[in-house]
C-alpha positions as a printed Julia matrix, in Angstrom:
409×3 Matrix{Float64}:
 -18.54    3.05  -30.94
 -15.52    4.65  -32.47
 -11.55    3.56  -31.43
 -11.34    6.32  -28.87
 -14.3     5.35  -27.03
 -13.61    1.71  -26.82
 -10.41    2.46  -25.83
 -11.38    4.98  -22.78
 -15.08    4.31  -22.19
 -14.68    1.48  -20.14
 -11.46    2.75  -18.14
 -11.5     6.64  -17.78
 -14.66    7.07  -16.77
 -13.21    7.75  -13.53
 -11.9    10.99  -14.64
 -14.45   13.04  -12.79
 -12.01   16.06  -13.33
 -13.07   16.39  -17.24
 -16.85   15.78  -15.75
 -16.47   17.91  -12.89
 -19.53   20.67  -12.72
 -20.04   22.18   -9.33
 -16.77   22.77   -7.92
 -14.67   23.83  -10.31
 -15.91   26.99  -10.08
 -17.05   26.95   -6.24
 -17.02   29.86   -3.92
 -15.02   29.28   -0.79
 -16.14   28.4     2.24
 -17.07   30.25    4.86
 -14.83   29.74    7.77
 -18.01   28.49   10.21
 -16.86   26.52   13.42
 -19.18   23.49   14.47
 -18.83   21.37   17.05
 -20.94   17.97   17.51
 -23.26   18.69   14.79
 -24.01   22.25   15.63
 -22.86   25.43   13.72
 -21.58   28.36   15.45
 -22.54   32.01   15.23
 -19.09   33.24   14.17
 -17.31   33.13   10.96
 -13.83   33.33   12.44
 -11.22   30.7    13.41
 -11.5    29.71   17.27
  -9.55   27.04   18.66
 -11.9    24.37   20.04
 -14.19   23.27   17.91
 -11.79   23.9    14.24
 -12.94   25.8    11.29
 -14.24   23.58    8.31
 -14.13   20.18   10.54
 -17.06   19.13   12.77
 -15.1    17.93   16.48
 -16.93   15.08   18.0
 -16.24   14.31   21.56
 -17.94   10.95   20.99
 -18.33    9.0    17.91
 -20.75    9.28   15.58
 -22.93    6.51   14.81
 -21.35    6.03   11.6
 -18.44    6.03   11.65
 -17.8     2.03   12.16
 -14.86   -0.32   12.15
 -13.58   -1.26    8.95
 -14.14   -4.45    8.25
 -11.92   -5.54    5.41
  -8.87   -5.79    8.19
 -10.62   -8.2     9.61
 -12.01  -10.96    6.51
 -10.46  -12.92    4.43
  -6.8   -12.65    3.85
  -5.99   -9.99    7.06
  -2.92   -9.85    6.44
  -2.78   -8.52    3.29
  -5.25   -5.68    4.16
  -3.35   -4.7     7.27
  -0.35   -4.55    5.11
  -2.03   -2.74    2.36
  -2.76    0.01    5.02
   0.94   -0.16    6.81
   2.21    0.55    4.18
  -0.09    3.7     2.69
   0.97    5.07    6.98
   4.63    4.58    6.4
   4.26    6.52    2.75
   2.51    8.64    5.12
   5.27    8.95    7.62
   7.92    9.35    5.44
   5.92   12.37    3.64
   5.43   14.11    7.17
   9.31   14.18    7.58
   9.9    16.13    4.45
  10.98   19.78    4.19
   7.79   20.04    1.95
   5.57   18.62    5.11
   7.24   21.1     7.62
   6.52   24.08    5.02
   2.93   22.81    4.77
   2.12   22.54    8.42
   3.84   25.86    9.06
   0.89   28.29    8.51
  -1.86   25.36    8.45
  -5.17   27.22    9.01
  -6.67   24.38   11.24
  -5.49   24.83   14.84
  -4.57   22.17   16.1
  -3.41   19.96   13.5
  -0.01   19.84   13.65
   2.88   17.9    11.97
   3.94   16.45   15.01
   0.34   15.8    16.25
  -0.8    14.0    12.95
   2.74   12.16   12.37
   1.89   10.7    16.5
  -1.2     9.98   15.65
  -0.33    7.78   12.77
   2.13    5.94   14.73
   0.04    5.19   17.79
  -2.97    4.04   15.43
  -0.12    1.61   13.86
   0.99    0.34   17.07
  -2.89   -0.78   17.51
  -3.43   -2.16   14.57
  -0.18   -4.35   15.11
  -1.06   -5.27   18.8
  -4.56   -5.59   18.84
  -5.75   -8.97   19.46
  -9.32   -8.46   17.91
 -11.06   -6.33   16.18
 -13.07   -5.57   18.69
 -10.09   -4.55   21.15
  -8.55   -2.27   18.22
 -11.77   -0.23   17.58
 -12.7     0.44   21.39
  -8.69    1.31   21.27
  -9.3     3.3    18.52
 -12.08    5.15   19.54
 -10.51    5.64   23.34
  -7.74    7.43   22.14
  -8.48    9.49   18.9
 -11.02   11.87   18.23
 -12.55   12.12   14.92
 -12.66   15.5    13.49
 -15.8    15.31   10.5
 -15.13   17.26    7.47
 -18.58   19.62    7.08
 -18.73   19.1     3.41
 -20.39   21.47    0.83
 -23.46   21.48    2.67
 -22.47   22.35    6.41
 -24.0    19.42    7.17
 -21.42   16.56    6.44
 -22.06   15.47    3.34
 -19.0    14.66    0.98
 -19.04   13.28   -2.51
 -16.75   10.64   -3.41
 -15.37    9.72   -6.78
 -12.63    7.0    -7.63
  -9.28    7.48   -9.78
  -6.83    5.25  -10.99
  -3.62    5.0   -12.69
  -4.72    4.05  -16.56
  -2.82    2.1   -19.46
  -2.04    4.21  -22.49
  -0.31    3.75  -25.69
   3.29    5.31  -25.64
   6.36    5.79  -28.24
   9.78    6.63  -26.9
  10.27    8.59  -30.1
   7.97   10.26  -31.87
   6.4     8.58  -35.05
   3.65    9.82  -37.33
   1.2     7.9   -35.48
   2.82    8.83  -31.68
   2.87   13.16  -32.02
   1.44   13.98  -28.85
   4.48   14.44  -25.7
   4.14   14.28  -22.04
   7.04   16.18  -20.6
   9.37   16.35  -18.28
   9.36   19.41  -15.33
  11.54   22.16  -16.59
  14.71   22.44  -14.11
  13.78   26.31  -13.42
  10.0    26.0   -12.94
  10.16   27.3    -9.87
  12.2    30.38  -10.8
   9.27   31.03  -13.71
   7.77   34.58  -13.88
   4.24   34.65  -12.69
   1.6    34.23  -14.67
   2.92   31.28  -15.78
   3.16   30.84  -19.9
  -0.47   29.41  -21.04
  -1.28   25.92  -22.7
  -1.44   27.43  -25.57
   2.12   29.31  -25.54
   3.62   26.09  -23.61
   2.28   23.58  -26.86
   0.62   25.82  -29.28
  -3.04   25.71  -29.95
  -3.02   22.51  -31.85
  -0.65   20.66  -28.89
   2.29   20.08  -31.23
   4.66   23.05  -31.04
   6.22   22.97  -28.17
   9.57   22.38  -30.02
   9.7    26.06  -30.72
   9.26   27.21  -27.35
  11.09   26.68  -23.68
   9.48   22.8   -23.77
  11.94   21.75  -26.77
  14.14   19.0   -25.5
  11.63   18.4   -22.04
   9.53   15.58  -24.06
   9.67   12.24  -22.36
   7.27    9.87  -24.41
   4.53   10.56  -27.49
   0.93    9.63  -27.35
  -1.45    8.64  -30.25
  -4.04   11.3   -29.01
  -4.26   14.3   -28.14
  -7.18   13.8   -25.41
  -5.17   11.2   -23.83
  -2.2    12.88  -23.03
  -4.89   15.77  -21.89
  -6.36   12.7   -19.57
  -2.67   11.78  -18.29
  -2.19   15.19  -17.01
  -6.33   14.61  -15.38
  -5.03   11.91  -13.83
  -1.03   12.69  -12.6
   0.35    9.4   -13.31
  -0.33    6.64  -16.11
   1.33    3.47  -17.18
   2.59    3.51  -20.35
   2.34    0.34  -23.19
   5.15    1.15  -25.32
   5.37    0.25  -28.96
   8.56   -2.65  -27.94
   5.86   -4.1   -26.05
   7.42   -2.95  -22.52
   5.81   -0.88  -19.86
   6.69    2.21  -17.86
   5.27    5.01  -15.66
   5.0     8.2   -15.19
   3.8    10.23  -11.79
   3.15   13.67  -11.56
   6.55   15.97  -10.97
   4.99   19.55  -11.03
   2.73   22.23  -12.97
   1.57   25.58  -14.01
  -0.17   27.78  -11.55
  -3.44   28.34  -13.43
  -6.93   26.79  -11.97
  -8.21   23.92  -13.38
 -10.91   24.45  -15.99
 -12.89   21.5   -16.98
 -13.68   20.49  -20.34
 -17.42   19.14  -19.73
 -18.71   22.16  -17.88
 -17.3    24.53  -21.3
 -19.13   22.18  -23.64
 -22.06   22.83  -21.66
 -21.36   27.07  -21.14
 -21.37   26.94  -24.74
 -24.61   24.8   -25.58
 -22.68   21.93  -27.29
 -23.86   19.43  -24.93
 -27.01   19.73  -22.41
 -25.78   19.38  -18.73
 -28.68   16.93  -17.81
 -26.96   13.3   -18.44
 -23.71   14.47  -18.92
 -21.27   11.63  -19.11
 -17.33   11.03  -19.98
 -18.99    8.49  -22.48
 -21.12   12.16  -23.97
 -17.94   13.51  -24.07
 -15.83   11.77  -25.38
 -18.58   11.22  -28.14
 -18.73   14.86  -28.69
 -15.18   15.04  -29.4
 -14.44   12.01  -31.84
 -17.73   13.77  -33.74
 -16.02   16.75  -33.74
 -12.1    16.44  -33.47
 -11.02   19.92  -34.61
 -12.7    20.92  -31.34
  -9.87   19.47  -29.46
  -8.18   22.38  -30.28
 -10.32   24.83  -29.01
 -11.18   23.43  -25.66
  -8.08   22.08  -24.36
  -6.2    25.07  -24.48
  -9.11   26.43  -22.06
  -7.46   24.34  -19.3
  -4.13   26.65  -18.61
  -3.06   24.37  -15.95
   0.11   22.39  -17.37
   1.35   19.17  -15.85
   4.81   17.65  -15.9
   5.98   14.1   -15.48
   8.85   11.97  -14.61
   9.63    8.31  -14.99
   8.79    6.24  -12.24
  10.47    2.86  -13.63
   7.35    0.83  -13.0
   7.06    1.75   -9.45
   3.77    2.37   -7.76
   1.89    5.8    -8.85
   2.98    8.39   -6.58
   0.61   11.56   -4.89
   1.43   15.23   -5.21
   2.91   14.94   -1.98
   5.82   12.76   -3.63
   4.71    9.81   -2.28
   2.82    6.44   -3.32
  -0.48    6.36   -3.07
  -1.74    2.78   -2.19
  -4.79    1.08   -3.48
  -8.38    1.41   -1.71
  -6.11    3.21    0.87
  -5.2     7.0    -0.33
  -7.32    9.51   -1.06
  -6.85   12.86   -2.8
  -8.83   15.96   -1.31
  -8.17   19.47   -1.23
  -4.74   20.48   -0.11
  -5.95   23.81    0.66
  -7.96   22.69    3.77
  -7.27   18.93    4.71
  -3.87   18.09    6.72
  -1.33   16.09    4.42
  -0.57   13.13    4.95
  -3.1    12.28    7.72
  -5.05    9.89    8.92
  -9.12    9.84    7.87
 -12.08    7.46    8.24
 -14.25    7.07    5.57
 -17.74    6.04    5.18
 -19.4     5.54    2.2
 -21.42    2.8    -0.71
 -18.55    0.88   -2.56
 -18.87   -1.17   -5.45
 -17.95   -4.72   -5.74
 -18.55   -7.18   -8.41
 -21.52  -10.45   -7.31
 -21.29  -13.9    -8.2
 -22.88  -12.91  -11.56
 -20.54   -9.91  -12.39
 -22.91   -7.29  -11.59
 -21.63   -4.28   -9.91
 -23.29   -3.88   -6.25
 -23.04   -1.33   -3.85
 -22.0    -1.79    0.11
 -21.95    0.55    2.92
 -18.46    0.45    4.44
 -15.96    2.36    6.45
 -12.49    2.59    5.36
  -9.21    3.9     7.09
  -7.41    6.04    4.42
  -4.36    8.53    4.16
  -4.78   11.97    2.64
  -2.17   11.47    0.04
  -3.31   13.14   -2.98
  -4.64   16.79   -4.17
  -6.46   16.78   -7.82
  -7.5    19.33   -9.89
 -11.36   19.09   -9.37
 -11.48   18.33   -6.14
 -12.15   21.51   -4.63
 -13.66   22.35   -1.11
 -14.52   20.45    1.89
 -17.24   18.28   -0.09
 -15.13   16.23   -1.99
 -12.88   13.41   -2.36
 -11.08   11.03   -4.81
 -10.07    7.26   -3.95
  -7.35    5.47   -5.57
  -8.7     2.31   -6.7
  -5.75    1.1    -8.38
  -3.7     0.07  -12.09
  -5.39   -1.52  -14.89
  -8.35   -1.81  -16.37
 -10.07   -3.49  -13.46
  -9.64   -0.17  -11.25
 -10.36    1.58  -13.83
 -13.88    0.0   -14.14
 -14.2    -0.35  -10.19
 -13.43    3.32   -9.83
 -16.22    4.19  -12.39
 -18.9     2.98  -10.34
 -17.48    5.12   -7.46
 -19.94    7.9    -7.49
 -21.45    8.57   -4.17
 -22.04   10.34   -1.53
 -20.57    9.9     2.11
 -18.5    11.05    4.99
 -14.9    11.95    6.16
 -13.52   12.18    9.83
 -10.12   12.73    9.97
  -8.48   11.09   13.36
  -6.2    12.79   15.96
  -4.4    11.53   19.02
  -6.66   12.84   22.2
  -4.19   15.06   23.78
């Protein structure tokens, strides 16, 4: 196994992004309404049940407590999820948040509404004096709204992310060419289409010194597919060549859809879709380097970074996104910033360091948006920094379910 594979195998395989096959390219939705399991005749929005969300006047059967707030150390759970609400909360009173909710397709879901429900579900997670009491409170007083997934019928595939370790250079060196920049100060006043990949960096990814991204660069990477995998992922943390660390989150990009390398490679017959891995890929491309060249320039969509001086990885929304309890989905139909339920099979390592898989339910904030996570079938969990994450979140390929929760009104 070559440099680059030992180097990424084992950590960025979950970048389901570069993998992704069946959404990137995915038809919309229909906008069906279904309430309790059963799908409407009409394909327009009405306001009781909601349009790509499943209402439930009772719970479903499985959607069950989650346990991890109540083994082990509690305390550091509960806090773990306090803390992804308050990033939460302080998102929802944003100028961005108010924009967002505006013209939000899903009636009912409101800024106000979600932003009340998050604080009443923290004032019972604080008070409760079992777990017990919190999820009959839980279940008295919100009503869980199941996503209908790409099948009508529920079903959402999960994935894992997490914020990777990289090589970095402050300056550039002959070994340290490839930049991650900064967000140029009058994106937003850009002409639409946006400039390509190819006219931001050049074809080859190094000559963006002759064009409007000279003087933007804010570190150099060894390769060129990792600073491509950076801009996957959002965020990164950085091993610079003093030996220090620092990190970069996600500050803005290009308006281009995102193309994915893996399902090219198969369009043009270079690799057979059945068994398609990042390990495949990865293997195609230190086989073939030159073809680096030609495929990443495919992928239009250009992200910028800024420093985050070793904080925690932070969202598209501008806020962090907290381990095990944010998830990214897609912005265009799921509420911001609001509260979900997730059920699903999660690894964890056994006594004999053997990956294992266990059915679970998870409160989570919708914190994130990614690339290839298109349509009401998917979602991406934040596992964490590091190579442990980055392993965990590999093994984080399953199917499950999402209910986001709302105050009963």
């Amino acid at each position: 196994m070559g440099r680059l594979q030992k180097l990424l195998v084992s950590r960025a395989i979950a970048i389901a992004g570069l993998l992704t096959l069946s959404f990137s390219n995915q038809t919309p939705v229909p906008v069906i309404a279904i309430e309790d399991g059963v799908a409407s005749s009409h394909l327009a929005l009405s306001p009781d049940p909601l349009p790509f969300l499943r209402r439930y006047h009772h719970w479903p059967s499985e959607a069950a407590t989650d346990d991890l707030l109540w083994q082990g150390d509690t305390s550091a759970a509960q806090l773990r999820l306090l803390t992804a609400i308050a990033h939460s909360l302080s998102y929802l009173d944003t100028p961005a948040a108010v924009e967002a909710y505006v013209d939000y397709p899903i009636e009912g879901f409101t800024r106000e509404r979600v932003s009340r429900s998050l604080r009443r579900f923290r004032t019972l997670l604080l008070t409760s004096d079992s777990p017990e009491a919190f999820q009959a409170a839980v279940q008295r007083e919100f009503v869980p709204y199941q996503s209908i997934g790409n099948d009508l019928a529920g079903t959402v595939h999960f994935t894992g992310y997490f914020e990777p370790a990289y090589a970095a250079s402050r300056v550039p060196t002959a070994d340290y060419r490839y930049p991650l920049y900064q967000r140029p100060a009058d994106l937003e006043a850009w002409a639409l289409p946006h400039p390509t990949r190819t006219e931001l960096e050049g074809k080859d990814g190094l000559q963006s010194a002759n064009g409007r991204l000279k003087g933007l660069e804010l570190v150099w990477m060894r390769d060129r597919l990792e600073a491509f995998l950076v801009q996957v992922q959002g965020s990164a943390r950085l091993r610079l060549t003093d030996g220090s660390f620092m990190s970069v989150g996600y500050a803005g990009r290009t308006e281009y859809d995102y193309v994915s390398l893996g399902r090219e490679l198969i369009n043009d017959g270079q690799v057979p879709a059945e068994g398609m891995t990042l390990e495949r890929l990865l293997a195609f491309f230190e086989a073939n380097p030159t073809a680096l060249d030609e495929y990443i320039p495919r992928n239009d969509r250009f992200v910028f970074f800024r420093e985050t001086d070793g904080g925690p990885p932070t969202g598209t929304f501008s806020v962090p996104v907290t381990a095990g309890r944010s998830i990214a989905t897609d912005k265009a139909l799921m509420p911001p910033g609001a509260l979900a339920l997730i059920t699903l099979d999660w690894p964890e390592l056994d006594a004999e360091g053997a990956w294992q898989a266990n059915s679970i339910s998870r409160y989570v904030l919708n914190q994130d948006t990614g690339g290839a996570i298109l349509g009401p079938g998917r979602v991406d969990i934040y596992v964490g920094s590091g190579d442990a994450a980055g392993d965990q979140a590999g093994q984080v390929n399953t199917d499950g379910a999402l209910f986001f929760l709302l105050l009963r009104e």
